[in-house]
Amino acid sequence: MIDQVWQISGDMAEDTVIHLDETVSFLADREGIEPPVISAFEQEGSPLWRVDLFFAEKPDSGFLERIVKALALENWPHDAGYIEKRDWVAESQRQQPPIRAGRFFVHGAHDADKIPGGTDPIQIDAGQAFGTGRHETTWACLTVLDALSETLRPDCILDLGTGSGLLAIAAHRLWPKAHILASDIDATSIDVACENFILNRAKTRLSRERSGSIDAIVADGLEDTIFGQEGPFDLIVANILAGPLIKLSGDIERHLRTGGTLILSGLMTFQTDDVLDAYKKTSLQPVDRLVKGEWLALTLQKPAK
Ligand code: SAH
């Protein structure tokens, strides 16, 4: 844990926040600087996001100036403030407010004592894997999963691109007897997901009993024989990005059981037609969509023969 850190903070419009990570990483990479940890969150009653950049070393004011300029930020300081002996990971986690999606209340450890009655709490601490529930796509998937639990009874579920494991945990809560496979191309995400399964008392597989357990695997798309062994799946949720969703359309169809349901997310509204065009080439039929801001989740079905 780093016990000293340099910080620069300010407000930012949502459409600038979208480019923040890319711009800062690009500039840092070009100048050989270790990129800062970025924390960004919506502020109640304001269209502007609050953004903090945390640097392990004092950043050069020229570098800060170039960030401020590249993103056309107004009223941002060009000098970083020094925070002494502050646990900045805990600090950035404290700043992550909990979210509600369907029956779920997704929160960090710091909000574990604030769980509202009648909700199903899932604890995810901000860390190295994507998926604290704060992103529109994750929120949309949680909401769709919750709604589908009224009618679906899947035995076998795939969470493709599991990140923090949040959607797999939500699926486990909704269908405690189902077998769930959680996969990600990124090994760190799978490590984090496994920690989160334990933290949230989801049963990882201990015996040959598949029912009610979650398995996790590092895999690129469906490029592993395990998907053939564990599938076909009654329900697949894939919150990745439009590009991989298009590329994986044939593989996803193949691993979805006849009559099965697919939730696609990670695409922005302007990418909907491109994604649906790719899935038109398969047997899958779009049945629903949930839009949240500029993002959406699509629900598709594989017709029963
Ligand atoms: N399911 C989580 C995380 C979504 S972020 C949530 O809903 O919040 C997307 C995740 O997909 C990332 O963790 C990324 O590593 C993973 N990913 C990207 N491309 C992938 C691929 N080709 N195969 C498997 N996982 C992939």
Tab-separated table of C-alpha atoms and ligand atoms in Angstrom:
chain	number	residue	atom	x	y	z
A	1	MET	CA	0.000	0.000	0.000
A	2	ILE	CA	1.359	3.383	-0.992
A	3	ASP	CA	1.180	5.786	1.947
A	4	GLN	CA	1.756	9.030	0.071
A	5	VAL	CA	0.189	10.229	-3.067
A	6	TRP	CA	-0.224	13.280	-5.259
A	7	GLN	CA	-3.695	14.246	-6.268
A	8	ILE	CA	-5.351	16.533	-8.793
A	9	SER	CA	-9.137	16.868	-8.790
A	10	GLY	CA	-11.936	18.711	-10.509
A	11	ASP	CA	-15.311	18.477	-12.193
A	12	MET	CA	-15.812	17.125	-15.666
A	13	ALA	CA	-18.638	16.760	-18.194
A	14	GLU	CA	-19.775	13.171	-18.825
A	15	ASP	CA	-18.670	13.166	-22.472
A	16	THR	CA	-15.157	14.180	-21.352
A	17	VAL	CA	-15.068	11.450	-18.688
A	18	ILE	CA	-15.553	8.856	-21.473
A	19	HIS	CA	-12.244	9.943	-23.077
A	20	LEU	CA	-10.361	10.542	-19.832
A	21	ASP	CA	-8.723	7.148	-19.376
A	22	GLU	CA	-7.647	6.912	-23.008
A	23	THR	CA	-6.272	10.467	-23.130
A	24	VAL	CA	-4.392	10.237	-19.840
A	25	SER	CA	-2.950	6.792	-20.697
A	26	PHE	CA	-1.891	8.048	-24.124
A	27	LEU	CA	-0.126	11.126	-22.715
A	28	ALA	CA	1.479	9.176	-19.867
A	29	ASP	CA	2.689	6.495	-22.265
A	30	ARG	CA	4.093	9.072	-24.690
A	31	GLU	CA	5.965	10.828	-21.916
A	32	GLY	CA	7.106	7.678	-20.118
A	33	ILE	CA	5.139	8.528	-16.963
A	34	GLU	CA	3.351	5.963	-14.818
A	35	PRO	CA	-0.364	6.631	-15.447
A	36	PRO	CA	-2.380	7.882	-12.470
A	37	VAL	CA	-5.187	5.937	-10.807
A	38	ILE	CA	-8.435	7.559	-11.907
A	39	SER	CA	-11.547	7.813	-9.801
A	40	ALA	CA	-14.669	9.290	-11.441
A	41	PHE	CA	-18.197	9.380	-10.168
A	42	GLU	CA	-21.488	11.139	-10.769
A	43	GLN	CA	-22.538	13.831	-8.298
A	44	GLU	CA	-26.084	14.033	-7.143
A	45	GLY	CA	-27.925	17.038	-8.561
A	46	SER	CA	-25.088	17.995	-10.935
A	47	PRO	CA	-24.491	17.187	-14.619
A	48	LEU	CA	-20.744	17.201	-13.877
A	49	TRP	CA	-18.704	14.247	-12.670
A	50	ARG	CA	-16.185	14.515	-9.868
A	51	VAL	CA	-12.799	13.229	-11.010
A	52	ASP	CA	-9.614	12.566	-9.039
A	53	LEU	CA	-6.270	11.552	-10.500
A	54	PHE	CA	-3.883	9.943	-8.000
A	55	PHE	CA	-0.167	9.838	-8.793
A	56	ALA	CA	2.387	7.725	-6.938
A	57	GLU	CA	5.067	10.333	-7.770
A	58	LYS	CA	4.814	14.107	-7.979
A	59	PRO	CA	3.619	14.781	-11.510
A	60	ASP	CA	5.345	17.374	-13.636
A	61	SER	CA	3.182	20.505	-13.944
A	62	GLY	CA	3.804	20.497	-17.725
A	63	PHE	CA	2.241	17.021	-17.905
A	64	LEU	CA	-0.780	18.165	-15.874
A	65	GLU	CA	-1.103	21.184	-18.131
A	66	ARG	CA	-1.157	18.942	-21.199
A	67	ILE	CA	-3.924	16.773	-19.679
A	68	VAL	CA	-5.965	19.850	-18.788
A	69	LYS	CA	-5.453	21.223	-22.305
A	70	ALA	CA	-6.119	17.949	-24.167
A	71	LEU	CA	-9.449	17.555	-22.365
A	72	ALA	CA	-10.268	21.294	-22.456
A	73	LEU	CA	-10.884	21.292	-18.704
A	74	GLU	CA	-11.937	24.532	-17.126
A	75	ASN	CA	-10.936	25.531	-13.602
A	76	TRP	CA	-8.609	22.580	-13.111
A	77	PRO	CA	-5.394	23.219	-11.158
A	78	HIS	CA	-2.080	22.608	-12.901
A	79	ASP	CA	-0.419	21.688	-9.641
A	80	ALA	CA	-0.982	18.458	-7.795
A	81	GLY	CA	-1.665	18.539	-4.080
A	82	TYR	CA	0.313	16.205	-1.846
A	83	ILE	CA	-1.661	13.922	0.409
A	84	GLU	CA	0.379	12.522	3.204
A	85	LYS	CA	-0.058	9.126	4.766
A	86	ARG	CA	-3.458	8.634	3.274
A	87	ASP	CA	-4.707	5.232	2.268
A	88	TRP	CA	-5.703	6.309	-1.208
A	89	VAL	CA	-7.185	2.969	-2.213
A	90	ALA	CA	-9.571	3.113	0.737
A	91	GLU	CA	-10.097	6.775	-0.057
A	92	SER	CA	-11.167	6.118	-3.632
A	93	GLN	CA	-13.334	3.213	-2.458
A	94	ARG	CA	-15.051	5.412	0.101
A	95	GLN	CA	-15.978	7.715	-2.713
A	96	GLN	CA	-17.787	4.964	-4.610
A	97	PRO	CA	-21.394	5.197	-3.524
A	98	PRO	CA	-23.497	2.036	-3.555
A	99	ILE	CA	-25.929	1.402	-6.399
A	100	ARG	CA	-29.308	-0.272	-6.652
A	101	ALA	CA	-30.307	-2.367	-9.651
A	102	GLY	CA	-33.435	-4.489	-9.443
A	103	ARG	CA	-33.348	-6.252	-6.074
A	104	PHE	CA	-29.585	-5.795	-5.773
A	105	PHE	CA	-27.683	-3.355	-3.579
A	106	VAL	CA	-24.064	-3.338	-4.756
A	107	HIS	CA	-21.723	-1.719	-2.261
A	108	GLY	CA	-18.130	-1.490	-1.054
A	109	ALA	CA	-16.974	-2.646	2.415
A	110	HIS	CA	-17.374	0.944	3.646
A	111	ASP	CA	-21.159	0.759	3.101
A	112	ALA	CA	-21.688	-2.741	4.540
A	113	ASP	CA	-23.578	-1.220	7.494
A	114	LYS	CA	-25.960	0.726	5.250
A	115	ILE	CA	-27.761	-2.138	3.500
A	116	PRO	CA	-31.425	-1.231	3.063
A	117	GLY	CA	-33.988	-3.846	4.097
A	118	GLY	CA	-35.598	-5.834	1.299
A	119	THR	CA	-32.538	-5.673	-0.942
A	120	ASP	CA	-30.100	-8.395	-1.923
A	121	PRO	CA	-26.634	-7.032	-1.052
A	122	ILE	CA	-23.502	-7.821	-3.055
A	123	GLN	CA	-20.157	-6.503	-1.835
A	124	ILE	CA	-17.687	-5.497	-4.516
A	125	ASP	CA	-14.740	-3.292	-3.598
A	126	ALA	CA	-13.307	-1.092	-6.303
A	127	GLY	CA	-10.113	-2.703	-7.466
A	128	GLN	CA	-8.354	-4.120	-10.442
A	129	ALA	CA	-11.319	-5.663	-12.242
A	130	PHE	CA	-14.184	-3.933	-14.025
A	131	GLY	CA	-17.628	-4.259	-12.482
A	132	THR	CA	-18.581	-2.356	-9.339
A	133	GLY	CA	-22.093	-1.953	-10.698
A	134	ARG	CA	-21.607	1.744	-11.305
A	135	HIS	CA	-21.264	1.421	-15.051
A	136	GLU	CA	-24.487	1.684	-17.068
A	137	THR	CA	-23.854	-1.650	-18.795
A	138	THR	CA	-23.440	-3.554	-15.523
A	139	TRP	CA	-26.495	-1.830	-14.085
A	140	ALA	CA	-28.496	-2.795	-17.190
A	141	CYS	CA	-27.389	-6.451	-16.994
A	142	LEU	CA	-28.277	-6.667	-13.280
A	143	THR	CA	-31.690	-5.151	-13.977
A	144	VAL	CA	-32.391	-7.495	-16.909
A	145	LEU	CA	-31.220	-10.562	-14.947
A	146	ASP	CA	-33.488	-9.594	-12.058
A	147	ALA	CA	-36.479	-9.166	-14.400
A	148	LEU	CA	-35.773	-12.472	-16.184
A	149	SER	CA	-35.777	-14.330	-12.864
A	150	GLU	CA	-39.578	-13.961	-12.871
A	151	THR	CA	-39.867	-16.346	-15.825
A	152	LEU	CA	-36.582	-18.169	-16.470
A	153	ARG	CA	-35.324	-21.281	-14.675
A	154	PRO	CA	-31.860	-21.816	-16.180
A	155	ASP	CA	-29.771	-24.812	-15.020
A	156	CYS	CA	-26.575	-23.720	-16.686
A	157	ILE	CA	-25.379	-20.105	-17.028
A	158	LEU	CA	-22.347	-18.455	-18.636
A	159	ASP	CA	-21.040	-15.020	-17.573
A	160	LEU	CA	-18.717	-14.187	-20.465
A	161	GLY	CA	-16.285	-11.364	-19.570
A	162	THR	CA	-17.033	-11.622	-15.848
A	163	GLY	CA	-14.610	-8.868	-14.674
A	164	SER	CA	-15.191	-8.561	-10.922
A	165	GLY	CA	-17.600	-11.528	-11.036
A	166	LEU	CA	-20.563	-9.341	-10.108
A	167	LEU	CA	-22.994	-10.714	-12.718
A	168	ALA	CA	-22.098	-14.321	-11.854
A	169	ILE	CA	-22.780	-13.571	-8.175
A	170	ALA	CA	-26.107	-11.924	-9.088
A	171	ALA	CA	-27.054	-14.966	-11.207
A	172	HIS	CA	-26.129	-17.265	-8.307
A	173	ARG	CA	-28.440	-15.296	-6.004
A	174	LEU	CA	-31.311	-15.402	-8.500
A	175	TRP	CA	-30.882	-19.078	-9.398
A	176	PRO	CA	-29.102	-20.736	-6.445
A	177	LYS	CA	-29.345	-24.227	-7.941
A	178	ALA	CA	-27.913	-23.323	-11.350
A	179	HIS	CA	-24.382	-24.124	-12.382
A	180	ILE	CA	-22.499	-20.994	-13.436
A	181	LEU	CA	-19.343	-20.624	-15.492
A	182	ALA	CA	-17.589	-17.242	-15.275
A	183	SER	CA	-14.902	-16.497	-17.859
A	184	ASP	CA	-12.571	-13.631	-18.675
A	185	ILE	CA	-9.663	-13.062	-21.029
A	186	ASP	CA	-7.836	-11.303	-18.181
A	187	ALA	CA	-6.247	-13.500	-15.492
A	188	THR	CA	-6.294	-10.703	-12.870
A	189	SER	CA	-10.061	-10.362	-13.323
A	190	ILE	CA	-10.510	-14.070	-12.658
A	191	ASP	CA	-8.404	-13.794	-9.480
A	192	VAL	CA	-10.540	-10.858	-8.328
A	193	ALA	CA	-13.779	-12.635	-9.326
A	194	CYS	CA	-12.802	-15.703	-7.254
A	195	GLU	CA	-12.116	-13.481	-4.229
A	196	ASN	CA	-15.509	-11.862	-4.726
A	197	PHE	CA	-17.271	-15.245	-4.990
A	198	ILE	CA	-15.855	-16.165	-1.584
A	199	LEU	CA	-16.546	-12.720	-0.092
A	200	ASN	CA	-20.177	-13.023	-1.200
A	201	ARG	CA	-20.501	-16.626	-0.084
A	202	ALA	CA	-21.172	-17.928	-3.545
A	203	LYS	CA	-20.270	-21.601	-3.673
A	204	THR	CA	-17.273	-22.288	-5.844
A	205	ARG	CA	-17.048	-25.883	-6.947
A	206	LEU	CA	-15.775	-28.185	-4.185
A	207	SER	CA	-17.267	-31.462	-5.267
A	208	ARG	CA	-18.569	-33.105	-8.392
A	209	GLU	CA	-21.920	-31.570	-7.620
A	210	ARG	CA	-22.368	-28.972	-10.365
A	211	SER	CA	-25.631	-27.623	-9.060
A	212	GLY	CA	-25.339	-24.329	-7.169
A	213	SER	CA	-21.661	-23.753	-7.876
A	214	ILE	CA	-19.567	-21.278	-9.841
A	215	ASP	CA	-16.503	-22.175	-11.892
A	216	ALA	CA	-14.138	-19.523	-13.204
A	217	ILE	CA	-11.773	-19.737	-16.149
A	218	VAL	CA	-9.365	-17.526	-18.075
A	219	ALA	CA	-10.314	-17.786	-21.760
A	220	ASP	CA	-10.472	-15.628	-24.874
A	221	GLY	CA	-14.093	-15.687	-26.011
A	222	LEU	CA	-15.295	-19.279	-26.242
A	223	GLU	CA	-11.886	-20.606	-27.258
A	224	ASP	CA	-11.648	-23.434	-24.764
A	225	THR	CA	-12.996	-26.948	-24.685
A	226	ILE	CA	-14.527	-26.245	-21.249
A	227	PHE	CA	-17.384	-24.315	-22.895
A	228	GLY	CA	-18.342	-27.449	-24.852
A	229	GLN	CA	-18.108	-29.581	-21.695
A	230	GLU	CA	-20.051	-27.229	-19.417
A	231	GLY	CA	-22.558	-26.030	-22.030
A	232	PRO	CA	-24.766	-25.650	-23.872
A	233	PHE	CA	-25.967	-22.837	-21.632
A	234	ASP	CA	-29.594	-21.922	-20.914
A	235	LEU	CA	-28.555	-18.324	-20.261
A	236	ILE	CA	-25.496	-16.381	-21.427
A	237	VAL	CA	-24.724	-12.856	-20.258
A	238	ALA	CA	-21.922	-11.127	-22.155
A	239	ASN	CA	-21.062	-7.583	-21.094
A	240	ILE	CA	-17.968	-6.984	-23.220
A	241	LEU	CA	-17.841	-4.395	-26.035
A	242	ALA	CA	-19.508	-4.147	-29.450
A	243	GLY	CA	-16.418	-5.413	-31.360
A	244	PRO	CA	-15.953	-8.704	-29.476
A	245	LEU	CA	-19.739	-9.238	-29.284
A	246	ILE	CA	-19.891	-9.082	-33.101
A	247	LYS	CA	-16.854	-11.325	-33.503
A	248	LEU	CA	-18.226	-13.894	-31.048
A	249	SER	CA	-21.798	-14.048	-32.449
A	250	GLY	CA	-21.399	-17.480	-34.123
A	251	ASP	CA	-19.615	-19.029	-31.127
A	252	ILE	CA	-22.171	-17.628	-28.692
A	253	GLU	CA	-25.054	-19.021	-30.744
A	254	ARG	CA	-23.408	-22.440	-30.847
A	255	HIS	CA	-23.013	-22.573	-27.061
A	256	LEU	CA	-26.551	-21.371	-26.301
A	257	ARG	CA	-29.120	-24.091	-25.807
A	258	THR	CA	-32.164	-24.195	-28.078
A	259	GLY	CA	-34.775	-22.040	-26.350
A	260	GLY	CA	-32.003	-20.288	-24.392
A	261	THR	CA	-31.642	-16.582	-23.590
A	262	LEU	CA	-28.741	-14.237	-24.320
A	263	ILE	CA	-28.061	-10.829	-22.763
A	264	LEU	CA	-25.601	-8.670	-24.686
A	265	SER	CA	-24.230	-5.474	-23.179
A	266	GLY	CA	-21.214	-3.220	-23.426
A	267	LEU	CA	-22.458	-1.616	-26.602
A	268	MET	CA	-23.426	2.003	-27.059
A	269	THR	CA	-26.761	2.966	-28.618
A	270	PHE	CA	-25.151	3.978	-31.939
A	271	GLN	CA	-23.634	0.474	-32.245
A	272	THR	CA	-26.979	-1.350	-31.892
A	273	ASP	CA	-27.553	-1.908	-35.625
A	274	ASP	CA	-24.026	-3.255	-36.197
A	275	VAL	CA	-24.405	-5.734	-33.335
A	276	LEU	CA	-27.918	-6.788	-34.367
A	277	ASP	CA	-26.773	-7.208	-38.011
A	278	ALA	CA	-24.140	-9.712	-36.844
A	279	TYR	CA	-26.740	-11.634	-34.805
A	280	LYS	CA	-29.228	-11.630	-37.726
A	281	LYS	CA	-26.836	-14.057	-39.386
A	282	THR	CA	-27.536	-16.465	-36.524
A	283	SER	CA	-30.840	-18.003	-35.458
A	284	LEU	CA	-31.094	-15.655	-32.466
A	285	GLN	CA	-34.054	-13.290	-32.260
A	286	PRO	CA	-33.927	-9.931	-30.443
A	287	VAL	CA	-36.738	-9.779	-27.888
A	288	ASP	CA	-35.984	-6.806	-25.661
A	289	ARG	CA	-33.640	-3.919	-24.970
A	290	LEU	CA	-32.881	-1.746	-21.961
A	291	VAL	CA	-31.275	1.644	-22.597
A	292	LYS	CA	-29.364	3.484	-19.868
A	293	GLY	CA	-27.795	6.749	-20.981
A	294	GLU	CA	-25.746	6.055	-24.080
A	295	TRP	CA	-25.460	2.353	-23.297
A	296	LEU	CA	-27.841	-0.548	-23.619
A	297	ALA	CA	-28.419	-4.219	-23.002
A	298	LEU	CA	-30.065	-6.409	-25.632
A	299	THR	CA	-31.947	-9.609	-24.868
A	300	LEU	CA	-32.078	-12.283	-27.575
A	301	GLN	CA	-33.556	-15.741	-27.732
A	302	LYS	CA	-32.634	-18.919	-29.557
A	303	PRO	CA	-35.945	-20.228	-30.861
A	304	ALA	CA	-37.046	-23.656	-29.709
A	305	LYS	CA	-37.080	-25.985	-32.714
B	1	SAH	N1	-19.213	-8.522	-16.419
B	1	SAH	C1	-18.643	-7.385	-15.709
B	1	SAH	C2	-17.392	-6.848	-16.399
B	1	SAH	C3	-17.611	-6.213	-17.750
B	1	SAH	S1	-16.122	-5.459	-18.409
B	1	SAH	C4	-19.712	-6.313	-15.562
B	1	SAH	O1	-20.773	-6.467	-16.140
B	1	SAH	O2	-19.480	-5.317	-14.887
B	1	SAH	C5	-15.743	-6.550	-19.723
B	1	SAH	C6	-14.875	-7.717	-19.307
B	1	SAH	O3	-14.735	-8.538	-20.480
B	1	SAH	C7	-13.469	-7.321	-18.880
B	1	SAH	O4	-13.183	-7.900	-17.619
B	1	SAH	C8	-12.565	-7.885	-19.994
B	1	SAH	O5	-11.322	-8.377	-19.513
B	1	SAH	C9	-13.415	-9.026	-20.549
B	1	SAH	N2	-13.140	-9.367	-21.966
B	1	SAH	C10	-12.843	-8.546	-22.976
B	1	SAH	N3	-12.680	-9.240	-24.116
B	1	SAH	C11	-12.895	-10.562	-23.806
B	1	SAH	C12	-12.858	-11.779	-24.554
B	1	SAH	N4	-12.562	-11.793	-25.851
B	1	SAH	N5	-13.138	-12.940	-23.914
B	1	SAH	C13	-13.420	-12.939	-22.583
B	1	SAH	N6	-13.459	-11.812	-21.827
B	1	SAH	C14	-13.194	-10.635	-22.431
